[in-house]
Amino acid sequence: MYNDRVMEAFKNPKNVGEIVNADGVGMVGNATCGDIMKITLKIDNDIITDAKFMTYGCTAAIATSSTATQMIIGKSIDDALALKNAQIVEYLEGLPPQKIHCSVLAEEAIKAAIEDYRNRQSGQRTVVDEQNCRMV
Amino acid sequence: MSTKGRYGLYSCIQLAQNYNKKLVSITEIAHCIGVGEKYIEQIFSLLKKGNIIIANRGKSGGYSLVNSPSNTTVGQVLRAVEDNLRIADCIDSNCASGKDCPTRYLFSTLYDSINGFLDNITLEQLATRDKRVYLDNSATTPVDADVLSAMTPFFGQIFGNANSLHDYGRQANKAVAHARQQVATALNAKPSEIFFTSCGTEANNWVLRGVAQAKNSKGNHIITTSIEHPSVLNTAKYLASCGYRVTYLSVDKYGKVNLDELEQAICPDTILISIMYANNEVGTIQPIKQIAEIAHRHNVLLHSDCVQAVGSIPVDVRELDVDFATISAHKFYGPKGVGALFIRNGVKIDRLIIGGEQERNQRGGTTNTPAIVGMGVAIEKAQRNLIQNSNNISNVRNHFIDRVMAEIPYVTLNGHPTDRLPGNANFSFEFIEGEGILMLLDFAKIAVSSGSACSSQSLLPSHVLLAMGVDIVLAHGSIRFSFGKYNTLAEADYTVDVLKESIAKLRLMSPLFVLKEGEIKNV
């Protein structure tokens, strides 16, 4: 069902963890549906210098979050915002149809983290209900 | 080959199993093999000289392989430790006959083939060879060797169509009759009450649709449970779409039906009750005998899907007093592609598969002689060894459950504490999702099943666990381990070890776990 590339990304995920004092935090998904992704970003002059993830979910959820963090490190926040789930799927050389939603979740997690960063820049606070986060 | 070669190879396999994990000391290896450290030291110095292993000094020092196990061949190891692997001295001696000697030709060719063979096997292959653990016996079981050998002639010499009049046909027919007797004996039924089908699903379809059709003048109400196999649930759903009324009984937290609820659900137009004997996911065993008493008091037919029960617990259709029972061969070390339906003599049911006169006109289709023969042998053997097998299996399973519960935090055992199949252990691991656990176990060559939503489109986890009232998030993190007669205590131990690592790895990635740990720290 999963190709070797997805299995490898799941087996040896990159950027697992949480950045302490992150500049942007995004958490999406819902435990009831079986997926939650939390992405933390370190941003310097609108460039993402580090990204880490924590994921509750299946093989594809972990593989896509790992891949997403790899794809945005070193990118400007505008480029990271432009990242589409299809690019994550392409990077992983395909996902089973019922797992595409995992890549959507990864895209949403990045967007949420950058939104949080922008809110902080403008002095606003993002409300994150960690127990029951936004459903995608 | 000398003991040096064998011990050298054994040592390297140990190093391969610990490659990138830890260094292995001479003391450990000597202890494993049961020889003196001095001897292993000698062998290790040869392996070092051959650039196979490398010593790492220091407090926690030890040895490791120079190259990865997949890049180290058995040939390399043996050549490093053996002084002389040649098969005959003449190969590189200056024998007078020289290159023209025919025996020299033979031995040098053999020598080359042996080396080629040994160079084609890597340490990785040897290190992982025996580590395959199959803990998915509720999904299917391997065909028992006795079963396979009984089946083989029926693919070849005795290939006749069991319905043919000639000798080929008569021989096949005789074998099928014998198998029918074997199945009947095992279930305490009469041979005339056993109908072979292609699988358990077919038998379940047959009962529900066949009774619905045969009895629709009496009524159109069917009672089943919310934890049945999809072959019952989806057939019931289909019948509901055809205008039948279906009641799905609830179950308690252990997966048991409530007998009062059953009795209250029975209406004057109820034509069939279908309740599985043992559940495929959590292994809970239903009180079929008491259910039969209620059903028959109200003059309603009772079907029990006994697919998971046969071979694991006694199934006596007279004792259970059921009107229909479904069984499937591949769940008790028989072949796939064959099942059977027990239909009590005198009970009316319509056909599902219309065709020739096979199965006394009740089920068309050319008789699958080899599979039916296999089923007969398999059920006879399963019945003969039932007590012994189920004792052994439940010992291994109980040891496994005890260790998991003691060594892994945040885990719950799903199902009934005592009324469960001997091989079933179904756990929910908090904060993580079942599919990931399944995959990590699979990487370690351990095969299990998951009750998570991940293979389905619905995003909903196991309908059985949800019906039992298991929290949906916990249901996402459920794994079924199903033990069989070939599993050992050592396999259970190995599985616990890998499971602990896998659970820890996934939890460290889980935001839910980190939240929980935070709560604990705050308290």
XYZ file of N, CA and C in Angstrom, chain B residues 199-361:
489
model
N -16.400 -20.136 1.250
C -15.791 -19.409 2.369
C -16.847 -19.128 3.430
N -16.404 -18.539 4.535
C -17.320 -18.161 5.599
C -18.293 -17.081 5.155
N -17.792 -16.141 4.391
C -18.641 -15.045 3.906
C -19.811 -15.580 3.091
N -19.535 -16.554 2.225
C -20.621 -17.134 1.424
C -21.661 -17.783 2.336
N -21.190 -18.525 3.324
C -22.118 -19.211 4.229
C -22.985 -18.198 4.983
N -22.372 -17.097 5.423
C -23.136 -16.065 6.135
C -24.159 -15.395 5.221
N -23.736 -15.112 3.997
C -24.670 -14.554 3.007
C -25.844 -15.495 2.792
N -25.492 -16.781 2.652
C -26.493 -17.805 2.363
C -27.562 -17.841 3.459
N -27.106 -17.879 4.732
C -28.063 -17.977 5.834
C -28.999 -16.774 5.843
N -28.414 -15.592 5.813
C -29.261 -14.408 5.964
C -30.222 -14.253 4.787
N -29.660 -14.372 3.583
C -30.516 -14.165 2.414
C -31.455 -15.352 2.208
N -30.947 -16.553 2.496
C -31.751 -17.763 2.296
C -32.938 -17.840 3.247
N -32.710 -17.475 4.515
C -33.810 -17.498 5.486
C -34.771 -16.354 5.187
N -34.213 -15.195 4.836
C -35.070 -14.044 4.523
C -36.060 -14.417 3.420
N -35.551 -15.123 2.398
C -36.424 -15.505 1.290
C -37.399 -16.612 1.670
N -36.861 -17.636 2.360
C -37.703 -18.790 2.680
C -38.799 -18.436 3.681
N -38.537 -17.441 4.512
C -39.468 -17.154 5.612
C -40.234 -15.853 5.422
N -40.164 -15.248 4.232
C -40.757 -13.915 4.170
C -42.274 -13.905 4.268
N -42.874 -15.106 4.208
C -44.318 -15.127 4.463
C -44.598 -15.040 5.965
N -43.595 -15.491 6.754
C -43.787 -15.412 8.208
C -43.474 -14.011 8.745
N -42.458 -13.404 8.168
C -42.094 -12.087 8.683
C -40.880 -11.525 7.985
N -40.496 -10.325 8.389
C -39.343 -9.710 7.718
C -38.392 -9.046 8.714
N -38.358 -9.582 9.934
C -37.497 -8.979 10.949
C -36.318 -9.893 11.274
N -35.137 -9.321 11.247
C -33.918 -10.068 11.555
C -33.211 -9.377 12.720
N -32.702 -10.194 13.648
C -31.951 -9.633 14.775
C -30.499 -10.089 14.658
N -29.587 -9.140 14.782
C -28.176 -9.500 14.825
C -27.503 -8.567 15.830
N -26.186 -8.508 15.838
C -25.519 -7.623 16.805
C -24.702 -6.580 16.055
N -24.269 -5.589 16.803
C -23.492 -4.508 16.190
C -22.016 -4.888 16.041
N -21.625 -6.091 16.465
C -20.202 -6.454 16.403
C -19.931 -7.613 15.446
N -20.906 -7.928 14.574
C -20.721 -9.058 13.657
C -19.639 -8.758 12.620
N -19.225 -9.815 11.937
C -18.308 -9.699 10.810
C -19.015 -8.943 9.678
N -18.263 -8.209 8.845
C -18.895 -7.468 7.746
C -19.776 -8.343 6.840
N -19.471 -9.626 6.736
C -20.276 -10.489 5.864
C -21.701 -10.651 6.394
N -21.877 -10.506 7.698
C -23.227 -10.517 8.275
C -23.805 -9.100 8.272
N -23.014 -8.146 8.745
C -23.517 -6.767 8.862
C -23.923 -6.197 7.505
N -23.070 -6.398 6.508
C -23.382 -5.809 5.200
C -24.493 -6.558 4.484
N -24.631 -7.857 4.749
C -25.765 -8.588 4.181
C -27.059 -8.117 4.846
N -26.991 -7.881 6.154
C -28.171 -7.365 6.867
C -28.552 -5.994 6.312
N -27.529 -5.190 6.046
C -27.766 -3.852 5.490
C -28.437 -3.963 4.117
N -27.948 -4.934 3.326
C -28.534 -5.159 2.001
C -30.002 -5.566 2.138
N -30.264 -6.487 3.082
C -31.647 -6.936 3.278
C -32.521 -5.770 3.752
N -31.944 -4.895 4.576
C -32.702 -3.715 5.025
C -33.085 -2.855 3.827
N -32.164 -2.780 2.862
C -32.467 -1.980 1.666
C -33.534 -2.656 0.803
N -33.746 -3.970 1.032
C -34.788 -4.691 0.285
C -36.112 -4.696 1.053
N -36.160 -3.986 2.182
C -37.420 -3.884 2.911
C -37.484 -4.705 4.185
N -36.430 -5.457 4.504
C -36.438 -6.192 5.778
C -36.117 -5.222 6.909
N -36.512 -5.599 8.113
C -36.240 -4.784 9.276
C -35.121 -5.468 10.055
N -34.119 -4.717 10.417
C -32.994 -5.336 11.126
C -32.777 -4.641 12.468
N -32.653 -5.430 13.521
C -32.311 -4.885 14.838
C -30.867 -5.276 15.136
N -30.056 -4.289 15.484
C -28.679 -4.562 15.867
C -28.574 -4.466 17.382
N -28.336 -5.595 18.042
C -28.239 -5.590 19.502
C -26.953 -4.888 19.939
N -27.038 -4.203 21.071
C -25.837 -3.554 21.603
C -25.009 -4.592 22.364
N -23.798 -4.216 22.731
C -22.965 -5.087 23.570
C -22.449 -4.266 24.741
N -22.031 -4.947 25.801
C -21.479 -4.216 26.948
C -20.005 -3.926 26.696
N -19.328 -3.386 27.724
C -17.940 -2.956 27.505
C -17.000 -4.126 27.222
N -17.461 -5.341 27.519
C -16.624 -6.510 27.224
C -16.954 -7.131 25.869
N -17.997 -6.598 25.219
C -18.386 -7.140 23.923
C -19.454 -8.216 24.015
N -20.133 -8.316 25.168
C -21.170 -9.348 25.347
C -22.555 -8.781 25.049
N -23.408 -9.609 24.450
C -24.784 -9.170 24.213
C -25.570 -9.306 25.516
N -26.652 -8.552 25.570
C -27.516 -8.574 26.741
C -28.715 -9.456 26.414
N -28.909 -10.519 27.203
C -29.956 -11.492 26.877
C -31.362 -10.894 27.018
N -31.543 -9.973 27.958
C -32.859 -9.324 28.106
C -33.171 -8.470 26.883
N -32.154 -7.752 26.434
C -32.344 -6.911 25.244
C -32.717 -7.789 24.042
N -32.072 -8.950 23.955
C -32.383 -9.876 22.865
C -33.843 -10.306 22.938
N -34.250 -10.740 24.121
C -35.607 -11.259 24.263
C -36.645 -10.172 23.943
N -36.340 -8.947 24.389
C -37.271 -7.844 24.115
C -37.319 -7.475 22.643
N -36.224 -7.757 21.936
C -36.174 -7.376 20.518
C -36.993 -8.326 19.648
N -37.275 -9.527 20.164
C -37.994 -10.516 19.353
C -39.457 -10.095 19.180
N -39.903 -10.080 17.914
C -41.280 -9.690 17.582
C -41.973 -10.888 16.934
N -43.271 -10.818 16.759
C -43.960 -11.926 16.087
C -43.427 -12.159 14.665
N -42.899 -11.109 14.044
C -42.418 -11.275 12.661
C -40.907 -11.535 12.581
N -40.283 -11.845 13.718
C -38.840 -12.128 13.682
C -38.607 -13.512 13.063
N -37.739 -13.547 12.045
C -37.514 -14.821 11.359
C -36.130 -15.414 11.635
N -35.194 -14.574 12.045
C -33.837 -15.092 12.234
C -33.076 -14.248 13.250
N -32.289 -14.947 14.074
C -31.328 -14.274 14.952
C -29.949 -14.762 14.513
N -29.042 -13.828 14.267
C -27.689 -14.210 13.864
C -26.687 -13.563 14.813
N -26.023 -14.403 15.615
C -25.060 -13.893 16.601
C -23.797 -14.742 16.547
N -22.681 -14.078 16.399
C -21.416 -14.810 16.286
C -21.072 -15.499 17.612
N -20.356 -16.644 17.508
C -19.958 -17.354 18.719
C -18.796 -16.612 19.388
N -17.756 -16.307 18.591
C -16.609 -15.584 19.147
C -16.254 -14.455 18.197
N -15.952 -13.310 18.774
C -15.675 -12.140 17.949
C -14.259 -12.169 17.375
N -14.142 -11.768 16.109
C -12.850 -11.813 15.426
C -11.871 -10.752 15.921
N -12.369 -9.624 16.429
C -11.447 -8.558 16.831
C -11.027 -8.653 18.293
N -12.007 -8.844 19.178
C -11.665 -8.851 20.605
C -11.774 -10.237 21.235
N -12.278 -11.218 20.472
C -12.286 -12.600 20.949
C -13.371 -12.947 21.953
N -14.280 -11.998 22.217
C -15.317 -12.259 23.225
C -16.255 -13.384 22.778
N -16.524 -14.302 23.712
C -17.366 -15.467 23.423
C -18.781 -15.192 23.926
N -19.779 -15.419 23.075
C -21.173 -15.148 23.444
C -21.823 -16.406 24.033
N -22.795 -16.216 24.916
C -23.491 -17.364 25.519
C -24.510 -17.946 24.534
N -24.020 -18.625 23.507
C -24.897 -19.078 22.410
C -25.976 -20.041 22.909
N -25.617 -20.892 23.866
C -26.596 -21.869 24.347
C -27.810 -21.166 24.971
N -27.537 -20.143 25.771
C -28.651 -19.386 26.380
C -29.411 -18.589 25.331
N -28.682 -18.110 24.341
C -29.331 -17.364 23.252
C -30.271 -18.301 22.488
N -29.804 -19.553 22.282
C -30.623 -20.537 21.563
C -31.902 -20.842 22.335
N -31.753 -20.909 23.640
C -32.914 -21.210 24.485
C -33.978 -20.119 24.303
N -33.533 -18.869 24.292
C -34.458 -17.742 24.099
C -35.054 -17.770 22.691
N -34.192 -17.955 21.691
C -34.661 -17.942 20.299
C -35.730 -19.010 20.082
N -35.443 -20.212 20.577
C -36.359 -21.327 20.301
C -37.638 -21.241 21.134
N -37.539 -20.611 22.312
C -38.744 -20.384 23.095
C -39.725 -19.507 22.304
N -39.147 -18.640 21.447
C -39.995 -17.757 20.633
C -40.133 -18.263 19.204
N -39.710 -19.518 19.002
C -39.840 -20.096 17.662
C -39.084 -19.359 16.570
N -37.927 -18.834 16.906
C -37.120 -18.113 15.913
C -35.859 -18.934 15.634
N -35.466 -18.979 14.357
C -34.254 -19.709 13.982
C -33.009 -18.957 14.463
N -31.973 -19.732 14.827
C -30.729 -19.109 15.293
C -29.547 -19.537 14.433
N -28.829 -18.530 13.959
C -27.573 -18.775 13.229
C -26.414 -18.261 14.070
N -25.316 -19.017 14.095
C -24.122 -18.508 14.758
C -22.921 -18.607 13.821
N -22.269 -17.478 13.639
C -21.033 -17.438 12.857
C -19.925 -17.969 13.770
N -19.497 -19.209 13.505
C -18.516 -19.867 14.382
C -17.120 -19.878 13.762
N -16.900 -18.986 12.792
C -15.639 -18.983 12.051
C -14.428 -18.870 12.971
N -14.498 -17.976 13.961
C -13.338 -17.783 14.845
C -13.271 -18.849 15.935
N -14.402 -19.507 16.186
C -14.467 -20.427 17.323
C -13.871 -21.799 16.994
N -14.195 -22.331 15.815
C -13.767 -23.694 15.474
C -12.244 -23.799 15.508
N -11.766 -24.796 16.213
C -10.325 -24.992 16.331
C -9.752 -24.308 17.563
N -10.509 -23.357 18.140
C -10.030 -22.649 19.322
C -10.790 -23.053 20.580
N -12.110 -23.201 20.440
C -12.945 -23.641 21.561
C -13.890 -24.723 21.023
N -14.446 -25.563 21.887
C -15.336 -26.619 21.388
C -16.570 -26.027 20.705
N -16.897 -26.567 19.541
C -18.125 -26.148 18.856
C -18.958 -27.408 18.616
N -20.011 -27.562 19.413
C -20.890 -28.721 19.307
C -22.275 -28.166 18.988
N -22.723 -28.382 17.746
C -23.956 -27.714 17.313
C -25.191 -28.224 18.064
N -25.122 -29.462 18.569
C -26.252 -29.993 19.359
C -26.279 -29.340 20.738
N -25.083 -29.272 21.321
C -24.958 -28.654 22.640
C -25.354 -27.169 22.579
N -24.870 -26.485 21.540
C -25.189 -25.059 21.394
C -26.637 -24.865 20.949
N -27.192 -25.923 20.320
C -28.576 -25.917 19.851
C -28.849 -24.815 18.821
N -27.923 -24.658 17.878
C -28.129 -23.673 16.811
C -28.777 -24.347 15.602
N -29.417 -23.545 14.752
C -30.016 -24.078 13.520
C -29.055 -23.974 12.351
N -28.179 -22.964 12.402
C -27.163 -22.772 11.365
C -25.846 -22.410 12.036
N -24.753 -22.893 11.455
C -23.434 -22.485 11.949
C -22.497 -22.345 10.762
N -21.724 -21.288 10.782
C -20.770 -21.025 9.700
C -19.363 -21.382 10.166
N -18.619 -22.075 9.303
C -17.209 -22.328 9.632
C -16.339 -22.081 8.390
N -15.056 -21.859 8.618
C -14.138 -21.555 7.515
C -12.798 -22.246 7.759
N -12.318 -22.986 6.738
C -11.160 -23.870 6.929
C -9.859 -23.140 7.236
N -9.645 -21.977 6.616
C -8.322 -21.356 6.762
C -8.098 -20.745 8.141
N -9.107 -20.794 8.988
C -8.912 -20.301 10.347
C -8.387 -21.413 11.254
N -8.456 -22.666 10.792
C -7.912 -23.756 11.624
C -6.907 -24.599 10.831
N -5.989 -23.898 10.156
C -4.852 -24.528 9.476
C -5.268 -25.364 8.265
N -6.443 -25.032 7.722
C -6.879 -25.625 6.466
C -6.641 -24.628 5.340
N -7.043 -24.998 4.119
C -6.805 -24.104 2.975
C -7.822 -22.962 2.905
N -7.450 -21.912 2.163
C -8.401 -20.847 1.874
C -9.324 -21.314 0.757
N -10.455 -20.664 0.628
C -11.353 -20.998 -0.482
C -12.334 -22.105 -0.156
N -12.488 -22.450 1.113
C -13.501 -23.441 1.466
C -14.049 -23.143 2.868
N -15.364 -23.211 2.949
C -16.055 -23.043 4.224
C -17.189 -24.042 4.259
N -17.998 -23.980 5.292
C -19.156 -24.868 5.330
C -20.262 -24.211 6.132
N -21.471 -24.607 5.786
C -22.619 -24.161 6.558
C -23.291 -25.395 7.135
N -23.480 -25.377 8.438
C -24.286 -26.419 9.079
C -25.737 -25.953 9.006
N -26.594 -26.801 8.435
C -28.032 -26.507 8.408
C -28.722 -27.677 9.095
N -29.340 -27.394 10.202
C -30.005 -28.458 10.955
C -31.045 -29.154 10.067
N -31.073 -30.474 10.130
C -32.020 -31.234 9.313
C -33.442 -30.730 9.537
N -34.160 -30.508 8.445
C -35.552 -30.112 8.561
C -35.773 -28.606 8.522
N -34.688 -27.832 8.610
C -34.848 -26.371 8.572
C -34.874 -25.911 7.116
N -35.825 -25.048 6.800
C -35.971 -24.607 5.410
C -35.179 -23.332 5.138
N -34.475 -23.342 4.027
C -33.684 -22.172 3.624
C -33.573 -22.187 2.102
N -33.593 -21.011 1.498
C -33.439 -20.940 0.045
C -31.973 -21.031 -0.347
N -31.768 -21.388 -1.648
C -30.400 -21.466 -2.143
C -29.838 -20.071 -2.361
N -28.523 -19.972 -2.279
C -27.866 -18.715 -2.638
C -27.283 -18.853 -4.035
N -26.549 -19.945 -4.262
C -25.901 -20.129 -5.560
C -26.653 -21.204 -6.334
N -27.251 -20.762 -7.428
C -28.066 -21.673 -8.222
C -27.210 -22.240 -9.341
N -27.249 -23.543 -9.484
C -26.412 -24.173 -10.505
C -26.796 -25.628 -10.646
N -25.783 -26.495 -10.604
C -26.033 -27.923 -10.766
C -26.566 -28.552 -9.487
N -26.376 -29.876 -9.414
C -27.001 -30.595 -8.295
C -26.064 -30.799 -7.118
N -24.931 -30.061 -7.132
C -23.962 -30.266 -6.052
C -24.574 -29.926 -4.692
N -23.940 -30.471 -3.670
C -24.377 -30.234 -2.279
C -25.885 -30.461 -2.143
N -26.296 -31.600 -2.651
C -27.714 -32.001 -2.588
C -28.647 -30.900 -3.062
N -28.252 -30.331 -4.209
C -29.100 -29.339 -4.870
C -29.146 -27.995 -4.151
